[in-house]
Amino acid sequence: MYPQNKNSDLPVAIIGSGFSGLAAAISLKKKGIQNFTIFEQEAGLGGTWFNNRYPGAEVDLESHIYSFSFEPYDWTRNYATQQELLEYLNHVARKWDVNSHIKFNEKVDTVTWSDAEKSYRITTASGAGHGPFCAVISAVGFLNLPLLPPFARGNTPFLGDQCHTSRWPEGLTLNAKRVGILGTGSSAVQVIDEAVRDAASVKIFQIEPNWLLPKGARDFTQAERLQHRFKPVQWWKRFKLYAGYDMRSYGSAHARKEGHSNRSRTKRSLAYLQASLADRPDLLKLSTPAFPFEARRTVISDTYYDNLKSPKVELIPFAVTSLTEKGAVDASGKEHELDLIVYATGFDAANYLGNYKVKGEGGADLHATWNGEPEALLGLMVPGFPNFFMMYGPNTNSVPLVSFYEAQADFATTLISKMKRSGAKTISVKPQMFRRFNAWLQAKLAKTVWGSTTNYFQTRTGKVVSQWPFSASAYIMATKLARRLAVDIQ
């Protein structure tokens, strides 16, 4: 019999109910831990796929790999839409009885460690206090703080509609409107595809073009869906996708100029660009990136280049600098009259956990500790913040994402389970292992293209804080080793 203490009987807190939050909740249940609470700031679960409801929203990873390994699904498309992904997540939550653990409309403001009690207390935006909790798992991701240009913050003179892609208002349509879209990234190209169909006109404001690859998005045939219901077939499809991503990332080959997969994908992207826009040399020039392939998130789309040639569309090679009552003024000084402005301007990605505060041992503030440059052991733990785990934390952005979530959930819940069984009170990462890991990781990242241009992977100093440079299998193995070698349970 292990000795017990009050701490070991306390519940676990999970912040967020998207993919990673559900992964953590289900992993706790699998380990026999039913005493946990999920704090969700929105009215429904789903995280990214609850918030990102803009027209045309869909995933950029194949449906069979962008799903839990333990929960196959009867997908209708090879790249699921936002609506289908949200249906899937709700299906998973119902099956595993996760909903009963969720407090909706409860935005976490502070997470505070007590040195005396060896536990956390949580305060939410309503002012309510919650806890104590023996451990906290943050599952808020890092693409959750919309980034708006300065002229779009607060009150603006523009009299039409305007919104960020991740905050699309209910009932807002593109129908018959003069639409301005700021950005040419993944969300932008999806909105553009819908706007070309429904809007009166579309103006795309481009600061720099992005690298593109064709997507091959399509509906599954009825025969394919019947085959996929046979679990070995679905397992094999998922395995092939996983192995493909693993091989692409082996040795950081996807993120180094000299890497085989980077070179081959660069050739594919250039061929796609030239074949698509050969008849429009003006657009070809404007759409050719000046930075290395993969230095920013590569966009995948079957329609973007064709949409540029639509008579409805105008590609404007300038940023918007200000708004007027009637529309937007670009950097050349030209005013564009618009009815709707869509900010496909991304997120404040380097600001990890930027929507709440975390206090650790001795009252230490996590954001002050990071000082603008987030880092963690495998994105999961930081010294001085015991029993606090991050899902999709610093330097864990890679594909296939859900495989990373499952590994992170297993890391956190295995340690929590061990702490509860042993009667221990704290789980801490060893400072020396933390420092050695991050020094090694930054040395590897320095060899990639990610530091060669400005992107959301970096802090203001240029440090790459979001990317994992190797394969998912390498990461999964590292979490298993770290659990044994880099963590103290006392």
Coordinates of N, CA, C and O in Angstrom, one line a residue, residues 58-196:
E58 N -11.8 24.5 -43.4 CA -11.5 23.1 -43.3 C -10.1 22.8 -42.9 O -9.2 23.7 -42.9
V59 N -9.8 21.6 -42.6 CA -8.5 21.2 -42.1 C -7.5 21.0 -43.3 O -7.9 20.8 -44.4
D60 N -6.2 21.2 -43.0 CA -5.2 21.0 -44.0 C -4.4 19.7 -43.8 O -3.4 19.5 -44.5
L61 N -4.9 18.9 -42.9 CA -4.4 17.5 -42.8 C -5.5 16.5 -43.1 O -6.6 16.8 -42.8
E62 N -5.1 15.4 -43.6 CA -6.1 14.4 -44.1 C -6.9 13.9 -42.9 O -6.4 13.7 -41.8
S63 N -8.2 13.7 -43.1 CA -9.2 13.4 -42.1 C -8.7 12.1 -41.2 O -8.9 12.1 -40.0
H64 N -8.2 11.1 -41.9 CA -7.8 9.9 -41.2 C -6.7 10.1 -40.2 O -6.5 9.3 -39.3
I65 N -5.8 11.1 -40.5 CA -4.7 11.4 -39.5 C -5.0 12.5 -38.6 O -4.4 12.6 -37.5
Y66 N -6.0 13.4 -39.0 CA -6.4 14.5 -38.1 C -7.6 14.0 -37.3 O -8.7 14.6 -37.3
S67 N -7.4 12.9 -36.6 CA -8.4 12.3 -35.7 C -7.7 11.4 -34.7 O -6.5 11.1 -34.9
F68 N -8.3 11.1 -33.6 CA -7.7 10.3 -32.6 C -7.5 8.8 -33.1 O -8.3 8.3 -33.8
S69 N -6.3 8.3 -32.8 CA -5.9 6.9 -33.2 C -6.9 5.9 -32.7 O -7.2 4.9 -33.3
F70 N -7.5 6.2 -31.5 CA -8.4 5.3 -30.9 C -9.9 5.5 -31.2 O -10.8 4.8 -30.8
E71 N -10.2 6.5 -32.1 CA -11.5 6.9 -32.4 C -11.7 7.1 -33.9 O -11.7 8.2 -34.4
P72 N -11.7 6.0 -34.7 CA -11.9 6.2 -36.2 C -13.4 6.7 -36.4 O -14.2 6.7 -35.5
Y73 N -13.6 7.2 -37.6 CA -14.8 7.9 -37.9 C -15.2 7.7 -39.4 O -14.3 7.5 -40.2
D74 N -16.5 7.8 -39.6 CA -17.0 7.7 -41.0 C -16.9 9.1 -41.7 O -17.9 9.7 -41.9
W75 N -15.7 9.4 -42.1 CA -15.5 10.7 -42.7 C -16.1 10.8 -44.1 O -16.1 9.8 -44.9
T76 N -16.6 12.0 -44.4 CA -17.3 12.1 -45.8 C -16.3 12.7 -46.8 O -16.5 12.6 -48.0
R77 N -15.2 13.3 -46.3 CA -14.2 13.9 -47.2 C -12.8 13.6 -46.7 O -12.5 13.2 -45.6
N78 N -11.8 13.7 -47.7 CA -10.4 13.4 -47.3 C -9.8 14.5 -46.5 O -8.9 14.3 -45.7
Y79 N -10.4 15.7 -46.6 CA -10.0 16.9 -45.7 C -11.3 17.4 -45.1 O -12.1 18.0 -45.8
A80 N -11.5 17.2 -43.9 CA -12.8 17.5 -43.2 C -13.1 18.9 -43.1 O -12.1 19.8 -42.9
T81 N -14.3 19.3 -43.3 CA -14.7 20.7 -43.1 C -14.8 21.0 -41.6 O -14.8 20.1 -40.7
Q82 N -14.8 22.3 -41.2 CA -15.0 22.7 -39.8 C -16.2 22.1 -39.2 O -16.1 21.6 -38.1
Q83 N -17.3 22.0 -39.9 CA -18.5 21.5 -39.3 C -18.4 20.0 -39.0 O -18.8 19.5 -38.0
E84 N -17.8 19.3 -39.9 CA -17.6 17.8 -39.7 C -16.6 17.6 -38.6 O -16.8 16.6 -37.8
L85 N -15.6 18.4 -38.5 CA -14.6 18.2 -37.4 C -15.3 18.5 -36.0 O -15.1 17.8 -35.0
L86 N -16.1 19.5 -36.0 CA -16.8 19.8 -34.7 C -17.8 18.7 -34.4 O -17.9 18.3 -33.2
E87 N -18.5 18.1 -35.4 CA -19.4 17.0 -35.1 C -18.6 15.8 -34.6 O -19.0 15.1 -33.7
Y88 N -17.4 15.6 -35.1 CA -16.5 14.5 -34.7 C -16.1 14.7 -33.2 O -16.2 13.7 -32.4
L89 N -15.7 15.9 -32.9 CA -15.2 16.1 -31.5 C -16.4 16.0 -30.5 O -16.2 15.4 -29.4
N90 N -17.6 16.4 -30.9 CA -18.7 16.2 -30.0 C -19.1 14.7 -29.9 O -19.5 14.3 -28.8
H91 N -18.9 14.0 -31.0 CA -19.2 12.6 -31.0 C -18.2 11.9 -30.0 O -18.6 11.0 -29.2
V92 N -16.9 12.2 -30.1 CA -15.9 11.7 -29.2 C -16.2 12.0 -27.7 O -16.2 11.2 -26.8
A93 N -16.6 13.3 -27.5 CA -16.9 13.7 -26.1 C -18.1 12.9 -25.5 O -18.1 12.6 -24.3
R94 N -19.1 12.7 -26.4 CA -20.3 12.0 -25.9 C -19.9 10.5 -25.6 O -20.3 10.0 -24.5
K95 N -19.2 9.9 -26.5 CA -18.8 8.5 -26.3 C -18.0 8.3 -25.0 O -18.2 7.3 -24.3
W96 N -17.1 9.2 -24.7 CA -16.3 9.1 -23.5 C -16.9 9.8 -22.3 O -16.2 9.9 -21.3
D97 N -18.1 10.3 -22.4 CA -18.8 11.0 -21.3 C -17.9 12.1 -20.7 O -17.6 12.2 -19.5
V98 N -17.4 13.0 -21.6 CA -16.5 14.1 -21.2 C -17.3 15.3 -20.9 O -17.0 16.1 -20.0
N99 N -18.5 15.5 -21.5 CA -19.3 16.7 -21.3 C -19.6 17.0 -19.9 O -19.7 18.2 -19.5
S100 N -19.9 15.9 -19.1 CA -20.3 16.1 -17.7 C -19.2 16.8 -16.9 O -19.4 17.2 -15.8
H101 N -17.9 16.8 -17.4 CA -16.8 17.3 -16.7 C -16.5 18.8 -17.1 O -15.7 19.4 -16.5
I102 N -17.3 19.3 -18.1 CA -16.9 20.6 -18.6 C -17.7 21.7 -18.0 O -19.0 21.6 -17.9
K103 N -17.0 22.8 -17.6 CA -17.7 24.1 -17.2 C -17.6 25.0 -18.4 O -16.5 25.6 -18.7
F104 N -18.7 25.2 -19.1 CA -18.7 26.1 -20.3 C -18.8 27.6 -19.8 O -19.2 27.9 -18.7
N105 N -18.4 28.5 -20.7 CA -18.4 29.9 -20.5 C -17.7 30.3 -19.2 O -18.0 31.2 -18.4
E106 N -16.6 29.6 -19.0 CA -15.7 29.8 -17.8 C -14.3 30.1 -18.3 O -13.5 29.1 -18.5
K107 N -14.0 31.3 -18.5 CA -12.6 31.7 -19.0 C -11.7 31.8 -17.8 O -11.9 32.5 -16.8
V108 N -10.6 31.0 -17.9 CA -9.6 31.1 -16.8 C -8.8 32.4 -16.9 O -8.3 32.8 -17.9
D109 N -8.7 33.0 -15.7 CA -7.9 34.2 -15.6 C -6.5 34.0 -15.0 O -5.5 34.4 -15.4
T110 N -6.5 33.2 -13.9 CA -5.3 32.9 -13.1 C -5.2 31.5 -12.7 O -6.2 30.9 -12.3
V111 N -4.0 30.9 -12.7 CA -3.7 29.6 -12.2 C -2.6 29.8 -11.1 O -1.5 30.3 -11.5
T112 N -2.9 29.5 -9.9 CA -1.9 29.9 -8.8 C -1.5 28.7 -8.0 O -2.4 28.0 -7.4
W113 N -0.3 28.5 -7.8 CA 0.3 27.4 -7.0 C 0.4 27.8 -5.6 O 0.9 28.9 -5.3
S114 N 0.1 26.9 -4.7 CA 0.3 27.1 -3.3 C 1.5 26.3 -2.8 O 1.4 25.1 -2.9
D115 N 2.6 27.0 -2.3 CA 3.7 26.2 -1.8 C 3.4 25.4 -0.6 O 3.9 24.3 -0.4
A116 N 2.5 26.0 0.2 CA 2.1 25.3 1.4 C 1.2 24.1 1.2 O 1.4 23.0 1.7
E117 N 0.2 24.2 0.3 CA -0.7 23.2 0.1 C -0.3 22.2 -1.0 O -0.9 21.1 -1.2
K118 N 0.7 22.6 -1.8 CA 1.2 21.8 -3.0 C 0.0 21.5 -3.9 O -0.2 20.4 -4.4
S119 N -0.7 22.6 -4.3 CA -1.8 22.4 -5.2 C -2.1 23.8 -5.9 O -1.5 24.8 -5.5
Y120 N -3.0 23.7 -6.9 CA -3.3 24.9 -7.6 C -4.7 25.3 -7.3 O -5.6 24.5 -7.1
R121 N -5.0 26.7 -7.4 CA -6.3 27.2 -7.4 C -6.5 28.0 -8.7 O -5.5 28.7 -9.2
I122 N -7.7 28.0 -9.2 CA -8.0 28.7 -10.4 C -9.0 29.8 -10.2 O -10.0 29.5 -9.5
T123 N -8.8 31.0 -10.8 CA -9.8 32.0 -10.7 C -10.3 32.3 -12.2 O -9.4 32.4 -13.1
T124 N -11.6 32.4 -12.4 CA -12.1 32.6 -13.7 C -12.6 34.0 -13.9 O -12.6 34.8 -12.9
A125 N -12.9 34.4 -15.1 CA -13.3 35.8 -15.4 C -14.5 36.3 -14.6 O -14.7 37.5 -14.4
S126 N -15.4 35.3 -14.2 CA -16.5 35.7 -13.4 C -16.1 36.1 -12.0 O -17.0 36.6 -11.2
G127 N -14.9 35.9 -11.6 CA -14.4 36.1 -10.3 C -14.5 35.0 -9.4 O -14.0 35.0 -8.2
A128 N -15.1 33.9 -9.9 CA -15.2 32.7 -9.0 C -13.9 32.0 -8.8 O -13.0 32.0 -9.7
G129 N -13.7 31.4 -7.6 CA -12.5 30.6 -7.4 C -12.8 29.1 -7.5 O -13.9 28.7 -7.1
H130 N -11.9 28.4 -7.9 CA -12.0 26.9 -8.1 C -10.8 26.2 -7.6 O -9.7 26.7 -7.7
G131 N -11.0 25.0 -7.0 CA -9.9 24.2 -6.5 C -10.1 23.9 -5.1 O -11.1 24.2 -4.5
P132 N -9.0 23.4 -4.5 CA -7.7 23.1 -5.1 C -7.6 22.0 -6.0 O -8.5 21.1 -6.0
F133 N -6.6 22.0 -6.9 CA -6.4 20.9 -7.9 C -5.0 20.4 -7.7 O -4.0 21.1 -7.5
C134 N -4.8 19.1 -7.8 CA -3.5 18.5 -7.6 C -2.6 18.7 -8.8 O -1.4 18.7 -8.7
A135 N -3.2 19.0 -10.0 CA -2.4 19.3 -11.2 C -3.3 20.0 -12.2 O -4.5 20.0 -12.1
V136 N -2.6 20.7 -13.1 CA -3.3 21.5 -14.1 C -2.7 21.1 -15.5 O -1.5 21.1 -15.6
I137 N -3.6 20.8 -16.4 CA -3.2 20.6 -17.8 C -3.7 21.7 -18.7 O -5.0 21.8 -18.9
S138 N -2.9 22.5 -19.2 CA -3.3 23.6 -20.1 C -3.4 23.1 -21.5 O -2.5 22.6 -22.1
A139 N -4.6 23.2 -22.1 CA -4.9 22.7 -23.4 C -5.5 23.8 -24.3 O -6.5 23.5 -25.0
V140 N -4.9 24.9 -24.2 CA -5.4 26.1 -25.0 C -4.7 26.3 -26.3 O -5.1 27.2 -27.1
G141 N -3.7 25.5 -26.6 CA -3.0 25.6 -27.9 C -2.2 26.9 -28.0 O -1.9 27.6 -27.0
F142 N -1.8 27.3 -29.2 CA -1.1 28.6 -29.4 C -1.6 29.4 -30.5 O -1.2 30.5 -30.7
L143 N -2.6 28.9 -31.3 CA -3.2 29.7 -32.3 C -4.6 30.1 -31.9 O -5.6 29.7 -32.4
N144 N -4.6 30.9 -30.8 CA -5.9 31.2 -30.2 C -6.1 32.7 -29.9 O -7.1 33.1 -29.4
L145 N -5.0 33.5 -30.1 CA -5.1 35.0 -29.8 C -5.1 35.7 -31.2 O -4.0 35.9 -31.8
P146 N -6.3 36.1 -31.7 CA -6.3 36.7 -33.0 C -5.4 37.9 -33.1 O -5.3 38.8 -32.2
L147 N -4.6 38.1 -34.2 CA -3.7 39.2 -34.4 C -4.3 40.1 -35.4 O -4.5 39.8 -36.6
L148 N -4.6 41.3 -34.9 CA -5.2 42.4 -35.8 C -4.2 43.5 -36.0 O -3.4 43.8 -35.1
P149 N -4.2 44.1 -37.2 CA -3.3 45.2 -37.5 C -3.7 46.4 -36.6 O -4.9 46.5 -36.2
P150 N -2.8 47.3 -36.2 CA -3.1 48.4 -35.3 C -4.4 49.2 -35.7 O -5.2 49.6 -34.8
F151 N -4.6 49.4 -37.0 CA -5.7 50.3 -37.4 C -7.0 49.6 -37.2 O -8.1 50.2 -37.3
A152 N -7.0 48.3 -37.0 CA -8.3 47.6 -36.8 C -8.7 47.3 -35.4 O -9.7 46.7 -35.1
R153 N -7.9 47.8 -34.5 CA -8.1 47.6 -33.0 C -9.0 48.7 -32.5 O -8.8 49.8 -32.8
G154 N -10.0 48.3 -31.7 CA -10.9 49.3 -31.1 C -11.8 49.8 -32.1 O -12.2 49.2 -33.1
N155 N -12.3 51.0 -31.9 CA -13.2 51.7 -32.8 C -12.5 52.1 -34.1 O -11.4 52.6 -34.1
T156 N -13.2 51.9 -35.2 CA -12.6 52.3 -36.5 C -13.7 53.1 -37.3 O -14.9 53.0 -37.0
P157 N -13.3 53.9 -38.3 CA -14.3 54.7 -39.0 C -15.1 53.9 -40.1 O -16.1 54.3 -40.5
F158 N -14.6 52.7 -40.3 CA -15.3 51.9 -41.4 C -16.7 51.5 -41.0 O -17.0 51.0 -39.9
L159 N -17.7 51.8 -41.9 CA -19.1 51.6 -41.7 C -19.6 50.3 -42.1 O -20.8 49.9 -41.8
G160 N -18.8 49.5 -42.8 CA -19.2 48.2 -43.2 C -19.0 47.1 -42.1 O -18.7 47.5 -41.0
D161 N -19.1 45.9 -42.5 CA -18.7 44.8 -41.6 C -17.3 44.5 -41.6 O -16.6 44.6 -42.7
Q162 N -16.7 44.0 -40.5 CA -15.3 43.6 -40.5 C -15.1 42.6 -39.4 O -15.8 42.7 -38.3
C163 N -14.3 41.6 -39.6 CA -14.0 40.6 -38.6 C -12.8 39.8 -38.9 O -12.3 39.7 -40.0
H164 N -12.2 39.2 -37.9 CA -11.1 38.3 -38.0 C -11.7 36.9 -38.4 O -12.8 36.6 -37.9
T165 N -11.0 36.1 -39.1 CA -11.5 34.8 -39.5 C -11.9 33.9 -38.3 O -12.8 33.1 -38.4
S166 N -11.2 34.0 -37.2 CA -11.5 33.2 -36.1 C -12.6 33.7 -35.2 O -12.9 33.1 -34.2
R167 N -13.2 34.8 -35.6 CA -14.3 35.4 -34.8 C -15.4 35.8 -35.8 O -15.9 36.9 -35.7
W168 N -15.8 34.9 -36.7 CA -16.8 35.2 -37.7 C -18.2 35.2 -37.0 O -18.6 34.3 -36.4
P169 N -18.8 36.4 -37.2 CA -20.2 36.5 -36.5 C -21.2 35.6 -37.1 O -21.2 35.4 -38.4
E170 N -22.1 35.2 -36.3 CA -23.2 34.3 -36.8 C -24.1 35.2 -37.7 O -24.4 36.3 -37.5
G171 N -24.4 34.6 -38.9 CA -25.2 35.2 -39.9 C -24.5 36.1 -40.9 O -25.2 36.6 -41.8
L172 N -23.3 36.4 -40.7 CA -22.5 37.3 -41.6 C -22.3 36.5 -42.9 O -21.7 35.4 -42.9
T173 N -22.6 37.0 -44.1 CA -22.4 36.3 -45.3 C -21.6 37.2 -46.3 O -21.4 38.4 -46.1
L174 N -21.1 36.6 -47.3 CA -20.3 37.2 -48.4 C -21.2 37.7 -49.5 O -20.7 38.3 -50.5
N175 N -22.4 37.3 -49.5 CA -23.3 37.4 -50.7 C -23.4 38.8 -51.2 O -23.8 39.8 -50.5
A176 N -23.0 39.0 -52.5 CA -23.2 40.2 -53.3 C -22.4 41.4 -52.7 O -22.7 42.5 -53.0
K177 N -21.4 41.1 -51.8 CA -20.7 42.2 -51.2 C -19.3 42.4 -51.9 O -18.8 41.5 -52.5
R178 N -18.8 43.7 -51.7 CA -17.5 44.0 -52.1 C -16.6 43.6 -51.0 O -16.6 44.3 -49.9
V179 N -15.8 42.6 -51.1 CA -15.1 42.0 -50.0 C -13.6 42.3 -50.1 O -13.0 42.1 -51.2
G180 N -13.0 42.7 -49.0 CA -11.5 42.9 -49.0 C -11.0 41.9 -48.0 O -11.5 41.7 -46.9
I181 N -10.0 41.1 -48.4 CA -9.4 40.1 -47.6 C -7.9 40.4 -47.4 O -7.1 40.6 -48.3
L182 N -7.5 40.6 -46.1 CA -6.2 40.9 -45.7 C -5.4 39.7 -45.4 O -5.7 39.0 -44.4
G183 N -4.5 39.3 -46.3 CA -3.7 38.1 -46.1 C -3.8 37.1 -47.2 O -4.8 37.1 -47.9
T184 N -2.8 36.2 -47.3 CA -2.8 35.2 -48.3 C -2.4 33.8 -47.7 O -1.9 33.0 -48.4
G185 N -2.6 33.6 -46.4 CA -2.3 32.4 -45.8 C -3.4 31.4 -45.9 O -4.4 31.5 -46.7
S186 N -3.4 30.3 -45.1 CA -4.3 29.2 -45.2 C -5.7 29.6 -45.0 O -6.6 29.2 -45.8
S187 N -6.0 30.4 -44.0 CA -7.4 30.8 -43.8 C -7.9 31.7 -44.9 O -9.0 31.6 -45.4
A188 N -7.0 32.6 -45.4 CA -7.4 33.5 -46.5 C -7.8 32.8 -47.7 O -8.8 33.1 -48.3
V189 N -7.0 31.8 -48.1 CA -7.3 31.1 -49.4 C -8.6 30.4 -49.3 O -9.3 30.2 -50.4
Q190 N -9.0 29.9 -48.2 CA -10.3 29.2 -48.0 C -11.5 30.2 -48.1 O -12.5 30.0 -48.7
V191 N -11.3 31.4 -47.5 CA -12.3 32.4 -47.6 C -12.4 32.9 -49.0 O -13.5 33.1 -49.5
I192 N -11.3 33.1 -49.7 CA -11.3 33.6 -51.0 C -12.1 32.7 -51.9 O -12.8 33.1 -52.8
D193 N -11.9 31.4 -51.7 CA -12.7 30.4 -52.6 C -14.2 30.6 -52.5 O -14.9 30.5 -53.5
E194 N -14.7 30.8 -51.2 CA -16.1 31.1 -51.0 C -16.5 32.5 -51.6 O -17.6 32.6 -52.2
A195 N -15.6 33.5 -51.4 CA -15.9 34.8 -51.9 C -16.0 34.9 -53.4 O -16.9 35.6 -53.9
V196 N -15.2 34.1 -54.1 CA -15.3 34.1 -55.6 C -16.6 33.6 -56.0 O -17.1 34.1 -57.0

